[in-house]
Amino acid sequence: MADGNREAVIEKVHEIAERVGASEGIEIVDVELVGGGRNRVLRIFIDKPAGVTHADCEYISHQVGTIVDVEEV
């Protein structure tokens, strides 16, 4: 994956994650895309004033994953 394409994917996922997190008061701190080919890993770092729960991580993962699949990011 070219660096320009990688940056475009990261930016798009960051935008999606911010939309998803806003309704739950979840701040998107960072998004990373590491590895290549079938070994790519997408990491979304989140924060929340009251502290992040496992449920918050699950919510972001499922919601962002669904949108990324639908929008074919």
PDB file of N, CA and C in Angstrom:
ATOM      1  N   MET A   1       0.857  -1.177   0.000  1.00  0.00           N
ATOM      2  CA  MET A   1       0.000   0.000   0.000  1.00  0.00           C
ATOM      3  C   MET A   1       0.896   1.231   0.000  1.00  0.00           C
ATOM      4  N   ALA A   2       0.649   2.141  -0.924  1.00  0.00           N
ATOM      5  CA  ALA A   2       1.434   3.365  -0.998  1.00  0.00           C
ATOM      6  C   ALA A   2       1.142   4.245   0.213  1.00  0.00           C
ATOM      7  N   ASP A   3       2.165   5.040   0.615  1.00  0.00           N
ATOM      8  CA  ASP A   3       1.994   5.903   1.789  1.00  0.00           C
ATOM      9  C   ASP A   3       0.825   6.865   1.631  1.00  0.00           C
ATOM     10  N   GLY A   4       0.632   7.402   0.417  1.00  0.00           N
ATOM     11  CA  GLY A   4      -0.481   8.324   0.188  1.00  0.00           C
ATOM     12  C   GLY A   4      -1.820   7.644   0.396  1.00  0.00           C
ATOM     13  N   ASN A   5      -1.941   6.409  -0.078  1.00  0.00           N
ATOM     14  CA  ASN A   5      -3.171   5.645   0.100  1.00  0.00           C
ATOM     15  C   ASN A   5      -3.374   5.299   1.566  1.00  0.00           C
ATOM     16  N   ARG A   6      -2.294   4.927   2.245  1.00  0.00           N
ATOM     17  CA  ARG A   6      -2.365   4.606   3.675  1.00  0.00           C
ATOM     18  C   ARG A   6      -2.865   5.825   4.459  1.00  0.00           C
ATOM     19  N   GLU A   7      -2.319   6.989   4.146  1.00  0.00           N
ATOM     20  CA  GLU A   7      -2.744   8.217   4.842  1.00  0.00           C
ATOM     21  C   GLU A   7      -4.208   8.542   4.555  1.00  0.00           C
ATOM     22  N   ALA A   8      -4.657   8.298   3.321  1.00  0.00           N
ATOM     23  CA  ALA A   8      -6.057   8.553   2.961  1.00  0.00           C
ATOM     24  C   ALA A   8      -6.983   7.626   3.746  1.00  0.00           C
ATOM     25  N   VAL A   9      -6.589   6.363   3.888  1.00  0.00           N
ATOM     26  CA  VAL A   9      -7.389   5.405   4.652  1.00  0.00           C
ATOM     27  C   VAL A   9      -7.446   5.822   6.122  1.00  0.00           C
ATOM     28  N   ILE A  10      -6.303   6.186   6.677  1.00  0.00           N
ATOM     29  CA  ILE A  10      -6.258   6.617   8.080  1.00  0.00           C
ATOM     30  C   ILE A  10      -7.156   7.837   8.292  1.00  0.00           C
ATOM     31  N   GLU A  11      -7.077   8.795   7.395  1.00  0.00           N
ATOM     32  CA  GLU A  11      -7.895  10.007   7.516  1.00  0.00           C
ATOM     33  C   GLU A  11      -9.385   9.673   7.443  1.00  0.00           C
ATOM     34  N   LYS A  12      -9.768   8.805   6.521  1.00  0.00           N
ATOM     35  CA  LYS A  12     -11.178   8.432   6.369  1.00  0.00           C
ATOM     36  C   LYS A  12     -11.673   7.685   7.605  1.00  0.00           C
ATOM     37  N   VAL A  13     -10.870   6.747   8.113  1.00  0.00           N
ATOM     38  CA  VAL A  13     -11.266   5.999   9.304  1.00  0.00           C
ATOM     39  C   VAL A  13     -11.366   6.938  10.505  1.00  0.00           C
ATOM     40  N   HIS A  14     -10.465   7.892  10.601  1.00  0.00           N
ATOM     41  CA  HIS A  14     -10.513   8.873  11.699  1.00  0.00           C
ATOM     42  C   HIS A  14     -11.819   9.654  11.645  1.00  0.00           C
ATOM     43  N   GLU A  15     -12.220  10.083  10.449  1.00  0.00           N
ATOM     44  CA  GLU A  15     -13.490  10.819  10.287  1.00  0.00           C
ATOM     45  C   GLU A  15     -14.682   9.957  10.702  1.00  0.00           C
ATOM     46  N   ILE A  16     -14.687   8.708  10.252  1.00  0.00           N
ATOM     47  CA  ILE A  16     -15.777   7.789  10.600  1.00  0.00           C
ATOM     48  C   ILE A  16     -15.818   7.575  12.114  1.00  0.00           C
ATOM     49  N   ALA A  17     -14.670   7.313  12.713  1.00  0.00           N
ATOM     50  CA  ALA A  17     -14.600   7.065  14.147  1.00  0.00           C
ATOM     51  C   ALA A  17     -15.068   8.272  14.953  1.00  0.00           C
ATOM     52  N   GLU A  18     -14.723   9.473  14.501  1.00  0.00           N
ATOM     53  CA  GLU A  18     -15.176  10.673  15.204  1.00  0.00           C
ATOM     54  C   GLU A  18     -16.693  10.803  15.147  1.00  0.00           C
ATOM     55  N   ARG A  19     -17.287  10.497  14.000  1.00  0.00           N
ATOM     56  CA  ARG A  19     -18.760  10.531  13.890  1.00  0.00           C
ATOM     57  C   ARG A  19     -19.390   9.534  14.847  1.00  0.00           C
ATOM     58  N   VAL A  20     -18.846   8.331  14.883  1.00  0.00           N
ATOM     59  CA  VAL A  20     -19.381   7.271  15.744  1.00  0.00           C
ATOM     60  C   VAL A  20     -19.180   7.623  17.219  1.00  0.00           C
ATOM     61  N   GLY A  21     -17.998   8.057  17.577  1.00  0.00           N
ATOM     62  CA  GLY A  21     -17.679   8.329  18.973  1.00  0.00           C
ATOM     63  C   GLY A  21     -18.383   9.535  19.560  1.00  0.00           C
ATOM     64  N   ALA A  22     -18.706  10.503  18.727  1.00  0.00           N
ATOM     65  CA  ALA A  22     -19.313  11.749  19.211  1.00  0.00           C
ATOM     66  C   ALA A  22     -20.589  11.499  20.006  1.00  0.00           C
ATOM     67  N   SER A  23     -21.426  10.592  19.548  1.00  0.00           N
ATOM     68  CA  SER A  23     -22.700  10.343  20.219  1.00  0.00           C
ATOM     69  C   SER A  23     -22.528   9.696  21.589  1.00  0.00           C
ATOM     70  N   GLU A  24     -21.374   9.075  21.820  1.00  0.00           N
ATOM     71  CA  GLU A  24     -21.104   8.408  23.102  1.00  0.00           C
ATOM     72  C   GLU A  24     -20.114   9.186  23.966  1.00  0.00           C
ATOM     73  N   GLY A  25     -19.707  10.379  23.505  1.00  0.00           N
ATOM     74  CA  GLY A  25     -18.740  11.177  24.251  1.00  0.00           C
ATOM     75  C   GLY A  25     -17.339  10.593  24.214  1.00  0.00           C
ATOM     76  N   ILE A  26     -17.049   9.833  23.163  1.00  0.00           N
ATOM     77  CA  ILE A  26     -15.742   9.184  23.026  1.00  0.00           C
ATOM     78  C   ILE A  26     -14.864  10.018  22.107  1.00  0.00           C
ATOM     79  N   GLU A  27     -13.671  10.364  22.594  1.00  0.00           N
ATOM     80  CA  GLU A  27     -12.704  11.124  21.803  1.00  0.00           C
ATOM     81  C   GLU A  27     -11.793  10.148  21.057  1.00  0.00           C
ATOM     82  N   ILE A  28     -11.572  10.425  19.781  1.00  0.00           N
ATOM     83  CA  ILE A  28     -10.643   9.622  18.987  1.00  0.00           C
ATOM     84  C   ILE A  28      -9.274  10.294  19.105  1.00  0.00           C
ATOM     85  N   VAL A  29      -8.355   9.620  19.765  1.00  0.00           N
ATOM     86  CA  VAL A  29      -7.035  10.171  20.034  1.00  0.00           C
ATOM     87  C   VAL A  29      -6.113   9.977  18.840  1.00  0.00           C
ATOM     88  N   ASP A  30      -6.144   8.781  18.254  1.00  0.00           N
ATOM     89  CA  ASP A  30      -5.261   8.484  17.126  1.00  0.00           C
ATOM     90  C   ASP A  30      -5.792   7.283  16.370  1.00  0.00           C
ATOM     91  N   VAL A  31      -5.396   7.185  15.104  1.00  0.00           N
ATOM     92  CA  VAL A  31      -5.697   6.023  14.275  1.00  0.00           C
ATOM     93  C   VAL A  31      -4.398   5.599  13.609  1.00  0.00           C
ATOM     94  N   GLU A  32      -4.091   4.303  13.682  1.00  0.00           N
ATOM     95  CA  GLU A  32      -2.888   3.767  13.052  1.00  0.00           C
ATOM     96  C   GLU A  32      -3.282   2.629  12.124  1.00  0.00           C
ATOM     97  N   LEU A  33      -2.590   2.516  11.009  1.00  0.00           N
ATOM     98  CA  LEU A  33      -2.720   1.384  10.106  1.00  0.00           C
ATOM     99  C   LEU A  33      -1.313   0.832   9.921  1.00  0.00           C
ATOM    100  N   VAL A  34      -1.077  -0.362  10.450  1.00  0.00           N
ATOM    101  CA  VAL A  34       0.262  -0.941  10.404  1.00  0.00           C
ATOM    102  C   VAL A  34       0.243  -2.267   9.662  1.00  0.00           C
ATOM    103  N   GLY A  35       1.399  -2.679   9.206  1.00  0.00           N
ATOM    104  CA  GLY A  35       1.520  -3.936   8.492  1.00  0.00           C
ATOM    105  C   GLY A  35       1.149  -3.767   7.031  1.00  0.00           C
ATOM    106  N   GLY A  36       1.086  -4.888   6.337  1.00  0.00           N
ATOM    107  CA  GLY A  36       0.761  -4.853   4.929  1.00  0.00           C
ATOM    108  C   GLY A  36       0.078  -6.131   4.495  1.00  0.00           C
ATOM    109  N   GLY A  37      -0.564  -6.066   3.357  1.00  0.00           N
ATOM    110  CA  GLY A  37      -1.258  -7.229   2.817  1.00  0.00           C
ATOM    111  C   GLY A  37      -2.309  -7.751   3.769  1.00  0.00           C
ATOM    112  N   ARG A  38      -2.291  -9.060   3.977  1.00  0.00           N
ATOM    113  CA  ARG A  38      -3.277  -9.687   4.859  1.00  0.00           C
ATOM    114  C   ARG A  38      -2.931  -9.487   6.341  1.00  0.00           C
ATOM    115  N   ASN A  39      -1.786  -8.877   6.604  1.00  0.00           N
ATOM    116  CA  ASN A  39      -1.341  -8.658   7.979  1.00  0.00           C
ATOM    117  C   ASN A  39      -1.546  -7.220   8.446  1.00  0.00           C
ATOM    118  N   ARG A  40      -2.431  -6.488   7.768  1.00  0.00           N
ATOM    119  CA  ARG A  40      -2.697  -5.104   8.184  1.00  0.00           C
ATOM    120  C   ARG A  40      -3.520  -5.092   9.466  1.00  0.00           C
ATOM    121  N   VAL A  41      -3.186  -4.149  10.333  1.00  0.00           N
ATOM    122  CA  VAL A  41      -3.912  -3.979  11.586  1.00  0.00           C
ATOM    123  C   VAL A  41      -4.302  -2.512  11.704  1.00  0.00           C
ATOM    124  N   LEU A  42      -5.576  -2.278  11.975  1.00  0.00           N
ATOM    125  CA  LEU A  42      -6.085  -0.930  12.182  1.00  0.00           C
ATOM    126  C   LEU A  42      -6.288  -0.740  13.678  1.00  0.00           C
ATOM    127  N   ARG A  43      -5.649   0.283  14.239  1.00  0.00           N
ATOM    128  CA  ARG A  43      -5.774   0.578  15.668  1.00  0.00           C
ATOM    129  C   ARG A  43      -6.414   1.945  15.833  1.00  0.00           C
ATOM    130  N   ILE A  44      -7.430   1.985  16.675  1.00  0.00           N
ATOM    131  CA  ILE A  44      -8.107   3.242  16.992  1.00  0.00           C
ATOM    132  C   ILE A  44      -7.934   3.465  18.493  1.00  0.00           C
ATOM    133  N   PHE A  45      -7.272   4.555  18.841  1.00  0.00           N
ATOM    134  CA  PHE A  45      -7.033   4.897  20.243  1.00  0.00           C
ATOM    135  C   PHE A  45      -8.114   5.878  20.687  1.00  0.00           C
ATOM    136  N   ILE A  46      -8.792   5.535  21.789  1.00  0.00           N
ATOM    137  CA  ILE A  46      -9.913   6.354  22.247  1.00  0.00           C
ATOM    138  C   ILE A  46      -9.710   6.799  23.695  1.00  0.00           C
ATOM    139  N   ASP A  47     -10.465   7.838  24.076  1.00  0.00           N
ATOM    140  CA  ASP A  47     -10.454   8.333  25.446  1.00  0.00           C
ATOM    141  C   ASP A  47     -11.849   8.842  25.757  1.00  0.00           C
ATOM    142  N   LYS A  48     -12.145   8.918  27.035  1.00  0.00           N
ATOM    143  CA  LYS A  48     -13.452   9.384  27.491  1.00  0.00           C
ATOM    144  C   LYS A  48     -13.254   9.976  28.882  1.00  0.00           C
ATOM    145  N   PRO A  49     -13.870  11.133  29.178  1.00  0.00           N
ATOM    146  CA  PRO A  49     -13.664  11.784  30.478  1.00  0.00           C
ATOM    147  C   PRO A  49     -13.895  10.864  31.681  1.00  0.00           C
ATOM    148  N   ALA A  50     -14.902  10.002  31.606  1.00  0.00           N
ATOM    149  CA  ALA A  50     -15.200   9.114  32.733  1.00  0.00           C
ATOM    150  C   ALA A  50     -14.367   7.841  32.704  1.00  0.00           C
ATOM    151  N   GLY A  51     -13.490   7.724  31.702  1.00  0.00           N
ATOM    152  CA  GLY A  51     -12.692   6.519  31.537  1.00  0.00           C
ATOM    153  C   GLY A  51     -13.290   5.615  30.472  1.00  0.00           C
ATOM    154  N   VAL A  52     -12.438   4.913  29.778  1.00  0.00           N
ATOM    155  CA  VAL A  52     -12.865   4.035  28.698  1.00  0.00           C
ATOM    156  C   VAL A  52     -13.167   2.648  29.257  1.00  0.00           C
ATOM    157  N   THR A  53     -14.298   2.104  28.857  1.00  0.00           N
ATOM    158  CA  THR A  53     -14.680   0.760  29.276  1.00  0.00           C
ATOM    159  C   THR A  53     -14.491  -0.219  28.121  1.00  0.00           C
ATOM    160  N   HIS A  54     -14.559  -1.480  28.449  1.00  0.00           N
ATOM    161  CA  HIS A  54     -14.495  -2.513  27.419  1.00  0.00           C
ATOM    162  C   HIS A  54     -15.663  -2.329  26.445  1.00  0.00           C
ATOM    163  N   ALA A  55     -16.812  -1.955  26.955  1.00  0.00           N
ATOM    164  CA  ALA A  55     -17.989  -1.724  26.114  1.00  0.00           C
ATOM    165  C   ALA A  55     -17.744  -0.587  25.114  1.00  0.00           C
ATOM    166  N   ASP A  56     -17.011   0.459  25.536  1.00  0.00           N
ATOM    167  CA  ASP A  56     -16.678   1.562  24.621  1.00  0.00           C
ATOM    168  C   ASP A  56     -15.814   1.047  23.471  1.00  0.00           C
ATOM    169  N   CYS A  57     -14.829   0.221  23.806  1.00  0.00           N
ATOM    170  CA  CYS A  57     -13.940  -0.347  22.776  1.00  0.00           C
ATOM    171  C   CYS A  57     -14.737  -1.217  21.808  1.00  0.00           C
ATOM    172  N   GLU A  58     -15.618  -2.027  22.362  1.00  0.00           N
ATOM    173  CA  GLU A  58     -16.451  -2.905  21.538  1.00  0.00           C
ATOM    174  C   GLU A  58     -17.366  -2.081  20.636  1.00  0.00           C
ATOM    175  N   TYR A  59     -17.963  -1.031  21.184  1.00  0.00           N
ATOM    176  CA  TYR A  59     -18.864  -0.168  20.416  1.00  0.00           C
ATOM    177  C   TYR A  59     -18.134   0.462  19.226  1.00  0.00           C
ATOM    178  N   ILE A  60     -16.988   1.064  19.482  1.00  0.00           N
ATOM    179  CA  ILE A  60     -16.214   1.699  18.404  1.00  0.00           C
ATOM    180  C   ILE A  60     -15.804   0.656  17.373  1.00  0.00           C
ATOM    181  N   SER A  61     -15.316  -0.479  17.820  1.00  0.00           N
ATOM    182  CA  SER A  61     -14.867  -1.525  16.913  1.00  0.00           C
ATOM    183  C   SER A  61     -15.989  -1.983  15.982  1.00  0.00           C
ATOM    184  N   HIS A  62     -17.133  -2.292  16.547  1.00  0.00           N
ATOM    185  CA  HIS A  62     -18.247  -2.798  15.735  1.00  0.00           C
ATOM    186  C   HIS A  62     -18.817  -1.728  14.812  1.00  0.00           C
ATOM    187  N   GLN A  63     -19.052  -0.546  15.355  1.00  0.00           N
ATOM    188  CA  GLN A  63     -19.675   0.514  14.554  1.00  0.00           C
ATOM    189  C   GLN A  63     -18.753   0.986  13.430  1.00  0.00           C
ATOM    190  N   VAL A  64     -17.506   1.250  13.757  1.00  0.00           N
ATOM    191  CA  VAL A  64     -16.551   1.725  12.739  1.00  0.00           C
ATOM    192  C   VAL A  64     -16.307   0.601  11.721  1.00  0.00           C
ATOM    193  N   GLY A  65     -16.167  -0.622  12.187  1.00  0.00           N
ATOM    194  CA  GLY A  65     -15.959  -1.758  11.285  1.00  0.00           C
ATOM    195  C   GLY A  65     -17.072  -1.904  10.270  1.00  0.00           C
ATOM    196  N   THR A  66     -18.306  -1.765  10.735  1.00  0.00           N
ATOM    197  CA  THR A  66     -19.460  -1.875   9.839  1.00  0.00           C
ATOM    198  C   THR A  66     -19.427  -0.768   8.785  1.00  0.00           C
ATOM    199  N   ILE A  67     -19.184   0.458   9.207  1.00  0.00           N
ATOM    200  CA  ILE A  67     -19.176   1.587   8.265  1.00  0.00           C
ATOM    201  C   ILE A  67     -18.015   1.457   7.280  1.00  0.00           C
ATOM    202  N   VAL A  68     -16.852   1.047   7.765  1.00  0.00           N
ATOM    203  CA  VAL A  68     -15.687   0.863   6.886  1.00  0.00           C
ATOM    204  C   VAL A  68     -16.003  -0.192   5.821  1.00  0.00           C
ATOM    205  N   ASP A  69     -16.678  -1.265   6.219  1.00  0.00           N
ATOM    206  CA  ASP A  69     -17.067  -2.303   5.256  1.00  0.00           C
ATOM    207  C   ASP A  69     -18.079  -1.784   4.247  1.00  0.00           C
ATOM    208  N   VAL A  70     -19.099  -1.098   4.722  1.00  0.00           N
ATOM    209  CA  VAL A  70     -20.154  -0.579   3.841  1.00  0.00           C
ATOM    210  C   VAL A  70     -19.609   0.445   2.874  1.00  0.00           C
ATOM    211  N   GLU A  71     -18.749   1.348   3.362  1.00  0.00           N
ATOM    212  CA  GLU A  71     -18.199   2.402   2.516  1.00  0.00           C
ATOM    213  C   GLU A  71     -16.955   1.935   1.743  1.00  0.00           C
ATOM    214  N   GLU A  72     -16.565   0.674   1.946  1.00  0.00           N
ATOM    215  CA  GLU A  72     -15.434   0.064   1.256  1.00  0.00           C
ATOM    216  C   GLU A  72     -14.158   0.914   1.357  1.00  0.00           C
ATOM    217  N   VAL A  73     -13.843   1.309   2.584  1.00  0.00           N
ATOM    218  CA  VAL A  73     -12.651   2.122   2.819  1.00  0.00           C
ATOM    219  C   VAL A  73     -11.419   1.256   2.646  1.00  0.00           C
TER     220      VAL A  73
END
